[in-house]
Every structure is written in structure tokens, then in C-alpha cells.
Tab-separated table of C-alpha atoms in Angstrom:
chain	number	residue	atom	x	y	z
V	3	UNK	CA	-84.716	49.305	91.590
V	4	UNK	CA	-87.277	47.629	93.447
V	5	UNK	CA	-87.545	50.679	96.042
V	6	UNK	CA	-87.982	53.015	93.088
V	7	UNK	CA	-90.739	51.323	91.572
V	8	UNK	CA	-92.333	50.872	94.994
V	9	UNK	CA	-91.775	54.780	95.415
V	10	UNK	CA	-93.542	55.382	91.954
V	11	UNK	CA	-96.406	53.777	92.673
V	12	UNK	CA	-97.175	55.021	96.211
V	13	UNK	CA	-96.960	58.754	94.213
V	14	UNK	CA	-99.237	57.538	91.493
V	15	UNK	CA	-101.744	56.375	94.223
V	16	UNK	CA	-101.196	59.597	96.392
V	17	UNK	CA	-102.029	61.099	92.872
V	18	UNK	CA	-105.178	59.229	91.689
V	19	UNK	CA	-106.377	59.945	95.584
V	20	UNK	CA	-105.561	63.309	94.642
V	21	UNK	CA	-107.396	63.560	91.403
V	22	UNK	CA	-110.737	62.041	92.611
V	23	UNK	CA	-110.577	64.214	95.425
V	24	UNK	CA	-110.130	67.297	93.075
V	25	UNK	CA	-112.577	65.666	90.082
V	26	UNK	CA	-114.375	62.894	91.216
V	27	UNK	CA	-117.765	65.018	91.621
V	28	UNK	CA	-117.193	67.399	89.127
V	29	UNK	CA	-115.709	67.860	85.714
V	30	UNK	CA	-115.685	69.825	82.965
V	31	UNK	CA	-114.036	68.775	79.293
V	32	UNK	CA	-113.315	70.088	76.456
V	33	UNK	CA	-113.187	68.135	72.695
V	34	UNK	CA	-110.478	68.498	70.416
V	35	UNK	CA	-110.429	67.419	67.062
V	36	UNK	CA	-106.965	66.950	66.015
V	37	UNK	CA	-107.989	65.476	62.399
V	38	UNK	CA	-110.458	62.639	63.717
V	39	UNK	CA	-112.538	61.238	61.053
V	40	UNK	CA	-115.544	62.901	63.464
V	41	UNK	CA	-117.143	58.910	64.493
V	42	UNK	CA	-115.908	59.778	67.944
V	43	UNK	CA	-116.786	62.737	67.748
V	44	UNK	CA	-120.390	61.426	66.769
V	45	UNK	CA	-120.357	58.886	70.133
V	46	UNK	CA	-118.885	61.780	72.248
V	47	UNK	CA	-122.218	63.742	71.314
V	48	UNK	CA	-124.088	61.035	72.539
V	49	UNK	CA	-122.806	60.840	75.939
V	50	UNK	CA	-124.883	63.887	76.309
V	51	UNK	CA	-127.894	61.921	74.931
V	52	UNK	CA	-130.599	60.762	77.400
V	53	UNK	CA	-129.531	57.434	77.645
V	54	UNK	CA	-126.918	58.263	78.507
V	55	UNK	CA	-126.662	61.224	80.122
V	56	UNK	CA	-122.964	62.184	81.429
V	57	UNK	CA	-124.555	64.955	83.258
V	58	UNK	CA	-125.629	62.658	86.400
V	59	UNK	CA	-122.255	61.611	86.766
V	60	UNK	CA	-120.780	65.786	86.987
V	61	UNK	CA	-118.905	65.631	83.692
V	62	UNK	CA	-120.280	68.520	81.631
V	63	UNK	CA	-118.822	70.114	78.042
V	64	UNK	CA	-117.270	73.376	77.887
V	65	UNK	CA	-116.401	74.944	75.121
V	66	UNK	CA	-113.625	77.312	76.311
V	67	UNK	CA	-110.258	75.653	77.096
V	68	UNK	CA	-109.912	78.061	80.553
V	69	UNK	CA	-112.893	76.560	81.941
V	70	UNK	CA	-111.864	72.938	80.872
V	71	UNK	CA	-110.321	70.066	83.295
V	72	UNK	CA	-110.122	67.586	81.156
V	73	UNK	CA	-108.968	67.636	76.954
V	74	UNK	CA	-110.640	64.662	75.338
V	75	UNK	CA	-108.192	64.513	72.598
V	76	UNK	CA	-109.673	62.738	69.272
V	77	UNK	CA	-107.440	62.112	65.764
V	78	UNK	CA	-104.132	61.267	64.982
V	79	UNK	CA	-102.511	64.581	65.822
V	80	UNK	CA	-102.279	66.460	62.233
V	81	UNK	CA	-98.697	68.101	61.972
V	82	UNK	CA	-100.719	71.244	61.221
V	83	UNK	CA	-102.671	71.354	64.534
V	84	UNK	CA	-100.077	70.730	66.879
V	85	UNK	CA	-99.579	74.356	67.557
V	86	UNK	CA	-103.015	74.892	68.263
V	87	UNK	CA	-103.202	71.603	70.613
V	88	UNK	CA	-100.049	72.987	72.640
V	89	UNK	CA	-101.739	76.227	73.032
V	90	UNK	CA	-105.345	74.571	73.888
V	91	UNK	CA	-103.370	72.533	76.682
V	92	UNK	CA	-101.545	75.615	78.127
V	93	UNK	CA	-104.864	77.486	78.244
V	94	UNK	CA	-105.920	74.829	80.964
V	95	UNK	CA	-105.877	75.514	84.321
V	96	UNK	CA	-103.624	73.281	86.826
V	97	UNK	CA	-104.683	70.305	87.580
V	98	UNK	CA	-105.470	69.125	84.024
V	99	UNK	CA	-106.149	66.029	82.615
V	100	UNK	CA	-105.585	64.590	78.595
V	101	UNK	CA	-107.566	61.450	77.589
V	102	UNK	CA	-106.697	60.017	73.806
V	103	UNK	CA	-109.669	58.569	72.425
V	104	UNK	CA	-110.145	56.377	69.360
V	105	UNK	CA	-107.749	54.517	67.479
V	106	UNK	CA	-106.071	57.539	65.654
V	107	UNK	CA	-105.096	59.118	68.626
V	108	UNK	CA	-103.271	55.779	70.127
V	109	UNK	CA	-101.297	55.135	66.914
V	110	UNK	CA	-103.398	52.580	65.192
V	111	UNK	CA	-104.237	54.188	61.701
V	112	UNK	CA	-101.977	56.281	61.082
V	113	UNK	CA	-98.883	55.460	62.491
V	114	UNK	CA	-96.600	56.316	59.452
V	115	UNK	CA	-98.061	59.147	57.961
V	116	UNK	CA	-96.308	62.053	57.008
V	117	UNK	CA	-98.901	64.843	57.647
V	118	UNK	CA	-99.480	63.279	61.556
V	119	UNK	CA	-97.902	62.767	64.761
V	120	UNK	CA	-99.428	59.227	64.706
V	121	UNK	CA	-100.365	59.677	68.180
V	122	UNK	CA	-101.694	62.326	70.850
V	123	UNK	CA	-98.710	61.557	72.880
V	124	UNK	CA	-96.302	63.142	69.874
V	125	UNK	CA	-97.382	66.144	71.185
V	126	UNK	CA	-99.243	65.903	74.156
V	127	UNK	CA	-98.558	64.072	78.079
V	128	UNK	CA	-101.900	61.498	78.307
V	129	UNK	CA	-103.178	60.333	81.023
V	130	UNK	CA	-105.790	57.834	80.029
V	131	UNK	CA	-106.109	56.059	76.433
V	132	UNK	CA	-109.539	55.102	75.312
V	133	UNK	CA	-108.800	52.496	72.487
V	134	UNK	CA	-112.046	51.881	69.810
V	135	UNK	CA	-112.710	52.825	66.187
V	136	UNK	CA	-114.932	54.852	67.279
V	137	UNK	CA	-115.179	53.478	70.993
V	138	UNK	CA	-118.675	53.641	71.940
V	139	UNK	CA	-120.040	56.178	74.683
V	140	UNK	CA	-120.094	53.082	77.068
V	141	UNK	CA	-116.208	52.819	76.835
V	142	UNK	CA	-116.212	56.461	76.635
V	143	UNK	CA	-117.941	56.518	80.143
V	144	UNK	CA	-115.649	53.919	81.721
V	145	UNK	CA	-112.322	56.098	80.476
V	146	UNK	CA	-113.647	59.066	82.251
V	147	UNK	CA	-114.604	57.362	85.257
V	148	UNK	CA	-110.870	55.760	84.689
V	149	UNK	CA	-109.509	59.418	84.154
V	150	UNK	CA	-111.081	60.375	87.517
V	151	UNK	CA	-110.466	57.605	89.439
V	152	UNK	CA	-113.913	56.637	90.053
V	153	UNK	CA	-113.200	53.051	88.236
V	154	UNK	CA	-110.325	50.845	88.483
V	155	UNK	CA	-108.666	50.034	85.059
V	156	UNK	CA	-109.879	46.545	84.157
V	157	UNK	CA	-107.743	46.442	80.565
V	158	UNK	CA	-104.517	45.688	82.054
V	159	UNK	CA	-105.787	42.532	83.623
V	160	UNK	CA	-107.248	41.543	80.650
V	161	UNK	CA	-105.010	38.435	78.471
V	162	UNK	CA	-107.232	38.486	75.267
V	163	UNK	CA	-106.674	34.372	74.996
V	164	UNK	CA	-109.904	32.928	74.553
V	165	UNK	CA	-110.178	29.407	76.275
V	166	UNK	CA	-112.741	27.726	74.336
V	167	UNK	CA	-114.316	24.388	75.440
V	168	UNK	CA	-114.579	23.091	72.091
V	169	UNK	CA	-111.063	23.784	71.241
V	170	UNK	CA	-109.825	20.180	71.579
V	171	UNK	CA	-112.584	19.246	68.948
V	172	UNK	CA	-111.570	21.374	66.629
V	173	UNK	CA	-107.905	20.610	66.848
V	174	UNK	CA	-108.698	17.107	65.789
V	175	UNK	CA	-110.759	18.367	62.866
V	176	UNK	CA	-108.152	21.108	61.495
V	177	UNK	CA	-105.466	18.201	62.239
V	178	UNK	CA	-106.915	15.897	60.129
V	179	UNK	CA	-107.808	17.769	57.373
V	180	UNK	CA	-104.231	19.129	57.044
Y	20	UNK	CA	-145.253	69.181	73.443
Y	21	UNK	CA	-148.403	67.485	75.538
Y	22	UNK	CA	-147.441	64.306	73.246
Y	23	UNK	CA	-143.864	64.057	74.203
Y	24	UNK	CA	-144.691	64.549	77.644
Y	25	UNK	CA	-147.358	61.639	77.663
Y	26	UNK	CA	-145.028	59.700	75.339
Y	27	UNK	CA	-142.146	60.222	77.921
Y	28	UNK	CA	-144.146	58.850	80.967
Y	29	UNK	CA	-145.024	55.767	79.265
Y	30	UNK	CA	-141.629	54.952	78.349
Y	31	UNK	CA	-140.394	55.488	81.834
Y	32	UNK	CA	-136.135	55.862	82.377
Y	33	UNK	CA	-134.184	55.262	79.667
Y	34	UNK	CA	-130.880	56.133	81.012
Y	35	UNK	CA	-128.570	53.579	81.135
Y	36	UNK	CA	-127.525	52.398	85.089
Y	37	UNK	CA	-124.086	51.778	83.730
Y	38	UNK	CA	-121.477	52.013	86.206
Y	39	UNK	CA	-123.618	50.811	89.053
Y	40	UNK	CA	-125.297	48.290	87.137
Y	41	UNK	CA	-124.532	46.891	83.752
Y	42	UNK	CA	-126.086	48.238	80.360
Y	43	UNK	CA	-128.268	46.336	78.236
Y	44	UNK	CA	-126.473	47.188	74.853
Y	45	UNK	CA	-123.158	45.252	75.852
Y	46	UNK	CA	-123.186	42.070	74.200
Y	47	UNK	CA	-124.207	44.160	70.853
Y	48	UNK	CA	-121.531	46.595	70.826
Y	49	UNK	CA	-118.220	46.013	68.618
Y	50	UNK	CA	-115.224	44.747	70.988
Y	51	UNK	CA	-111.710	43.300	69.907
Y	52	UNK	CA	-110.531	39.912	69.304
Y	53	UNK	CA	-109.441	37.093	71.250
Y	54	UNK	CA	-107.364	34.666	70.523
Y	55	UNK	CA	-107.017	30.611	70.619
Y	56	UNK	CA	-103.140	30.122	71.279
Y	57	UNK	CA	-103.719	26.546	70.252
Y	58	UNK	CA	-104.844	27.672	67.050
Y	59	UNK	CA	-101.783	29.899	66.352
Y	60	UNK	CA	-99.357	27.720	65.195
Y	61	UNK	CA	-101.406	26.120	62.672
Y	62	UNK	CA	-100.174	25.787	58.897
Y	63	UNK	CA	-102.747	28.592	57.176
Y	64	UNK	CA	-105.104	26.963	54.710
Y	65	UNK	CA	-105.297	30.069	52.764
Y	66	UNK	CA	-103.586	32.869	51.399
Y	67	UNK	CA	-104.392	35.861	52.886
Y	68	UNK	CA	-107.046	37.927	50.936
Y	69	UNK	CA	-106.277	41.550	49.779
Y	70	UNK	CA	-106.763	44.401	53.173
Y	71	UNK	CA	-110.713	44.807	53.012
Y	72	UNK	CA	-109.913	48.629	53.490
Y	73	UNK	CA	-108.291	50.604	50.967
Y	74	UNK	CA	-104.528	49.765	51.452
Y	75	UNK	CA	-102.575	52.184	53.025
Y	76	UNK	CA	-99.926	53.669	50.896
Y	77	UNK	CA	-97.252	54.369	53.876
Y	78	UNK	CA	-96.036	51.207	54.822
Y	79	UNK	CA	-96.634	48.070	56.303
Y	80	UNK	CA	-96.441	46.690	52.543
Y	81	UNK	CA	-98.778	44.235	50.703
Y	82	UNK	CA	-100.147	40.834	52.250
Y	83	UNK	CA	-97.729	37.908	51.838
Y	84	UNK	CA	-98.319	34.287	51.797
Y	85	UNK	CA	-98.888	33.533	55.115
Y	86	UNK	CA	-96.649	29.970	56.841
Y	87	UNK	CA	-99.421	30.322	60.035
Y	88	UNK	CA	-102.035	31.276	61.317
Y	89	UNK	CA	-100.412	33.852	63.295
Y	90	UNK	CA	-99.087	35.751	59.967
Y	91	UNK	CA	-102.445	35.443	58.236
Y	92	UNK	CA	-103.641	37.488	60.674
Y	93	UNK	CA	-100.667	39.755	60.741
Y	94	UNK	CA	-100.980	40.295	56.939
Y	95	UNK	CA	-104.890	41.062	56.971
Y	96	UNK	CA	-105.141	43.300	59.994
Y	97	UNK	CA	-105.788	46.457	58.805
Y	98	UNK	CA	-104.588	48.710	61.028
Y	99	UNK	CA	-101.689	47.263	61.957
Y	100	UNK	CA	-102.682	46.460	65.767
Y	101	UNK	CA	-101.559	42.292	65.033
Y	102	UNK	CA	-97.065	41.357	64.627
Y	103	UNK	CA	-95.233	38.348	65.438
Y	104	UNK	CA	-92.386	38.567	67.584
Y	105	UNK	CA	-90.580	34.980	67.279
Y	106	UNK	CA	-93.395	32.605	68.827
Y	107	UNK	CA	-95.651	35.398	70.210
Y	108	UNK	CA	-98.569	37.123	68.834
Y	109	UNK	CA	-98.369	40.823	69.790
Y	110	UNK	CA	-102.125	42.506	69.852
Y	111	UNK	CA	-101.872	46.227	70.311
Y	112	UNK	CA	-105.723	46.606	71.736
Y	113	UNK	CA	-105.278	50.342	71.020
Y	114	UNK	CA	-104.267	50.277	67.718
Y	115	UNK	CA	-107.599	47.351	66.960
Y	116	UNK	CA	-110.690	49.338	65.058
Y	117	UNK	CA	-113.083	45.962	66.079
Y	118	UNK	CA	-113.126	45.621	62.217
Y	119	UNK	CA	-113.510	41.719	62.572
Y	120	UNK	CA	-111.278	41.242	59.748
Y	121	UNK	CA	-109.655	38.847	61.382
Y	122	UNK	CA	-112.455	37.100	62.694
Y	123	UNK	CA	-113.528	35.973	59.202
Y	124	UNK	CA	-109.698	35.233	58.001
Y	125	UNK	CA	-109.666	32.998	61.080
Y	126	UNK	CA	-112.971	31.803	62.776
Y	127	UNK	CA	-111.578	29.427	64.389
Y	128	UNK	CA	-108.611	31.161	65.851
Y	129	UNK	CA	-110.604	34.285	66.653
Y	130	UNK	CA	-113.293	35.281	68.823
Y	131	UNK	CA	-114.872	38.382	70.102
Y	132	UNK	CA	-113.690	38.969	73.459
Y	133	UNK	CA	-117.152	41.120	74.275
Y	134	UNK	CA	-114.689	43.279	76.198
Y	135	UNK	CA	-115.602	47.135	76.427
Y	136	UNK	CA	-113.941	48.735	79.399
Y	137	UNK	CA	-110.776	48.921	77.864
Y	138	UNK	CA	-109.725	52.170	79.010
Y	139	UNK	CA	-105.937	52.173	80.524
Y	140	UNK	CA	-103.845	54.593	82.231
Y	141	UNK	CA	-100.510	53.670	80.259
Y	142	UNK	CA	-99.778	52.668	76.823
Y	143	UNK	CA	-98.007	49.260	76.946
Y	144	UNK	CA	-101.017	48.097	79.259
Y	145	UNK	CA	-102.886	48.222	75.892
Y	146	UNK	CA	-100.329	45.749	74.274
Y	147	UNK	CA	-101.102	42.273	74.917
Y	148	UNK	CA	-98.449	39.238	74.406
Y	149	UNK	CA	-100.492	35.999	72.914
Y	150	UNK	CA	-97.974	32.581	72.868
Y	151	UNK	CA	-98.280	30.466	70.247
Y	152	UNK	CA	-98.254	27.632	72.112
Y	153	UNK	CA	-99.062	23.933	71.063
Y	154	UNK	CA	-96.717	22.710	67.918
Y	155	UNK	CA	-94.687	25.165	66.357
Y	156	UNK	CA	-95.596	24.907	62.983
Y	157	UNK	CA	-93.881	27.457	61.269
């Protein structure tokens, strides 16, 4: 068991070496609105904005799926569009990279609904989630870098328990008034 | 034209230094919640107020009287990113919009983490386990 897991991550090293090496300088991405409410689209725009300006870190926009190595996947994945994802993802060249961005795509709005898949992952394999509603380009910029290895992932160390120095106070106060 | 150019000079660089240096705009973007296990357990002071968005008609039903804390904030998250699992709080960061409902259902149990990088390479390292520690109340 151990051995296995010890195998699995050596491979997903050798493969995150393997996708900087490949990416790292250079990278092109296509958009694909699988029923978004268009605010990501609106901060993915930006990115190309001068402040912040993806282009001096090599990621550029394409808009042809054949010239694209990355599908930044936005919406909850509309039953209707699923074809038309499938076929945008099998236009891609090898090695190809899917990055779900905004809340819809990671199953937070719409996680019931009949006319969605709830999630990108319904229909397509992701490699790097990008949660937010709409995240902003900052956390755009960090899941690329993410995507290509050029950042570590900081969100799995992260416990989202806030230690508060005046917590002690305020248990007295809520204690007493109860 | 000429103005834009002169313009441009005198504001010098605006693009952001971000992943060598840190951006200015941090501490004024939205980020998710954090939460004060201590503050948890509590007994809820007050019902929890209708979903501040329109309610969604496929599940996850109407707010109920909430015994803590804990389900307050279950039963006004919007998006269904906050559920209890027996003394845990379960915070699914992906499925959080930063709506800060939650924050004003609970100051005092919730802050604003200021966190932004929160981009992860597998699903469940999005899902974050909070205890309920300190007096089980409920």
C-alpha cells in the first residue's frame, strides 16, 4: 500500500518535471465557456490587461483548440455542451492540460441541477481547480503557474482555522450572555 | 496618441510583480472564510435568516432552526460549500463564492482568511475538515 503510494508520487513528480519542462516557458490556452455566468470570463480578459499582463510570463490565448495546450474550462458543464467540450479536448494536441475555474466548474452552484454536469470533471480529466466566484486574475495567475509547475500548490497546506488572540475574550462574553 | 504616450511615462509600470514579489491589491480582493473552532459549538443566538440569494429550487431545502453555530452556517451558506459531519465542520473551499454570508450570520465565528492562491492539483485538497472543538453544545 505504502509502496504504491510512494510509486504514485515519484510518477506525479517525474510528471510535473515533465510538464514544466514541456510548458514552463511557453503556453498557449484556450477558454471554454461551458454555461459560466461570463464573471470569469470577465477576470480571464483581464489577465491580458496591462497590469497584469500574462504575456511576460509565455501564456498567450488562442482561439483554435489545435493550437491550444491548455483548456481553461469555465461553468458548470451544461448537459448540452458536453459534446462540444469532448470534441474541443480531442482537438488538443498531446500533452494537454484542463484547469476548472470558478465555482461552477468545481461543483459549488450547481451541484444538483438537471440541465448540468455540476462539475468539469463530469465530463472532462482536470488537472488543476481554480476555486473563486469569479476568482480574480491574481488566483487565476497562481493556477496557471500551478498548472505548469512553476508554483508549488499552497491550498493543500492551508487549515482555514483562524486562531484569533482575542478569542478567549470573547468566549467569556458569548458565555455569559447565554 | 502624443497624450497617452506622455500620460504613460508619468505613470511609470503598472504591471503587477506578482509571482516574484507580492501585489498590492491582495488584502482588497474577496477570499474565503476562516473559522474559530472554539466558536463552533456554541448554542446559535439566532435563527438563521432566509439564503440572501434567490433560493435554489433543486435541493439542499429551506434553512432550519439552527442548535449551533456550526448549522447556522450550514443553513445560510449559499452555495452549499459549509456541512456537518458529526463534530466536524466540512468547508469545501471550491464550492465557497467569498459571498461573506457567513461572515455576517457569524462575526464572531468567521473571519476572512485573506487567502488567494488557492489553486490545487486534486479535488479533496480543496475540502477542509474544521473540529468543533471546545464544549459540545449541540
Amino acid at each position: 500500500m505504502t509502496a504504491d503510494i510512494a510509486i504514485e508520487e515519484r510518477a506525479a513528480a517525474e510528471l510535473r518535471r515533465e510538464v514544466a519542462r514541456q510548458f514552463g516557458r511557453s503556453l498557449h490556452i484556450r477558454t471554454l465557456d461551458t454555461g459560466s455566468c461570463a464573471a470569469c470570463e470577465q477576470e480571464i480578459r483581464l489577465l491580458a490587461a496591462p497590469h497584469y499582463d500574462l504575456h511576460r510570463l509565455g501564456f498567450f490565448f488562442t482561439p483554435a483548440p489545435r493550437h491550444a495546450d491548455m483548456l481553461l474550462v469555465t461553468g458548470p458543464m451544461i448537459r448540452a455542451f458536453a459534446v462540444a467540450a469532448s470534441k474541443t479536448y480531442e482537438a488538443m494536441p498531446e500533452p494537454k492540460l484542463v484547469v476548472a475555474t470558478g465555482a461552477c466548474a468545481l461543483g459549488g452552484v450547481y451541484p444538483d441541477d438537471a440541465f448540468t454536469y455540476g462539475r468539469v470533471d463530469g465530463v472532462l480529466p482536470v488537472d488543476v481547480w481554480i476555486p473563486g466566484c469569479p476568482p480574480s486574475p491574481l488566483a487565476l495567475l497562481q493556477g496557471l503557474l500551478v498548472a505548469v509547475g512553476r508554483l508549488a500548490e499552497k491550498v493543500s497546506g492551508l487549515s482555514f482555522i483562524a486562531r484569533s488572540p482575542e478569542g478567549a475574550h470573547e468566549d467569556a462574553t458569548a458565555g455569559g450572555a447565554a | 496618441m502624443p497624450q497617452w504616450f506622455i500620460r504613460g511615462l508619468r505613470r511609470g509600470i503598472v504591471t503587477t510583480r506578482y509571482p516574484g514579489h507580492p501585489d498590492s491589491s491582495v488584502s482588497s480582493l474577496p477570499s474565503p472564510p476562516a473559522f474559530r473552532s472554539e466558536a463552533l459549538a456554541r448554542p446559535a443566538h439566532q435563527r438563521a435568516a432566509p439564503r440572501p440569494f434567490p433560493p435554489n429550487p433543486y435541493g439542499r431545502g429551506a434553512a432550519p432552526s439552527a442548535a449551533t453555530v456550526a448549522d447556522l452556517l450550514v443553513a445560510v451558506c449559499p452555495s452549499g460549500a459549509l456541512r456537518r459531519d458529526g463534530d466536524t465542520l466540512v468547508f469545501d473551499v471550491g464550492a465557497c463564492t467569498a459571498c461573506g454570508a457567513c461572515r455576517r450570520a457569524a462575526p464572531d465565528a468567521v473571519v476572512s482568511s485573506g487567502e488567494f492562491e488557492l489553486a490545487a492539483t486534486s479535488r479533496s485538497a480543496l475540502v477542509k475538515r474544521i473540529p468543533m472543538t471546545a464544549g459540545a453544545a449541540a
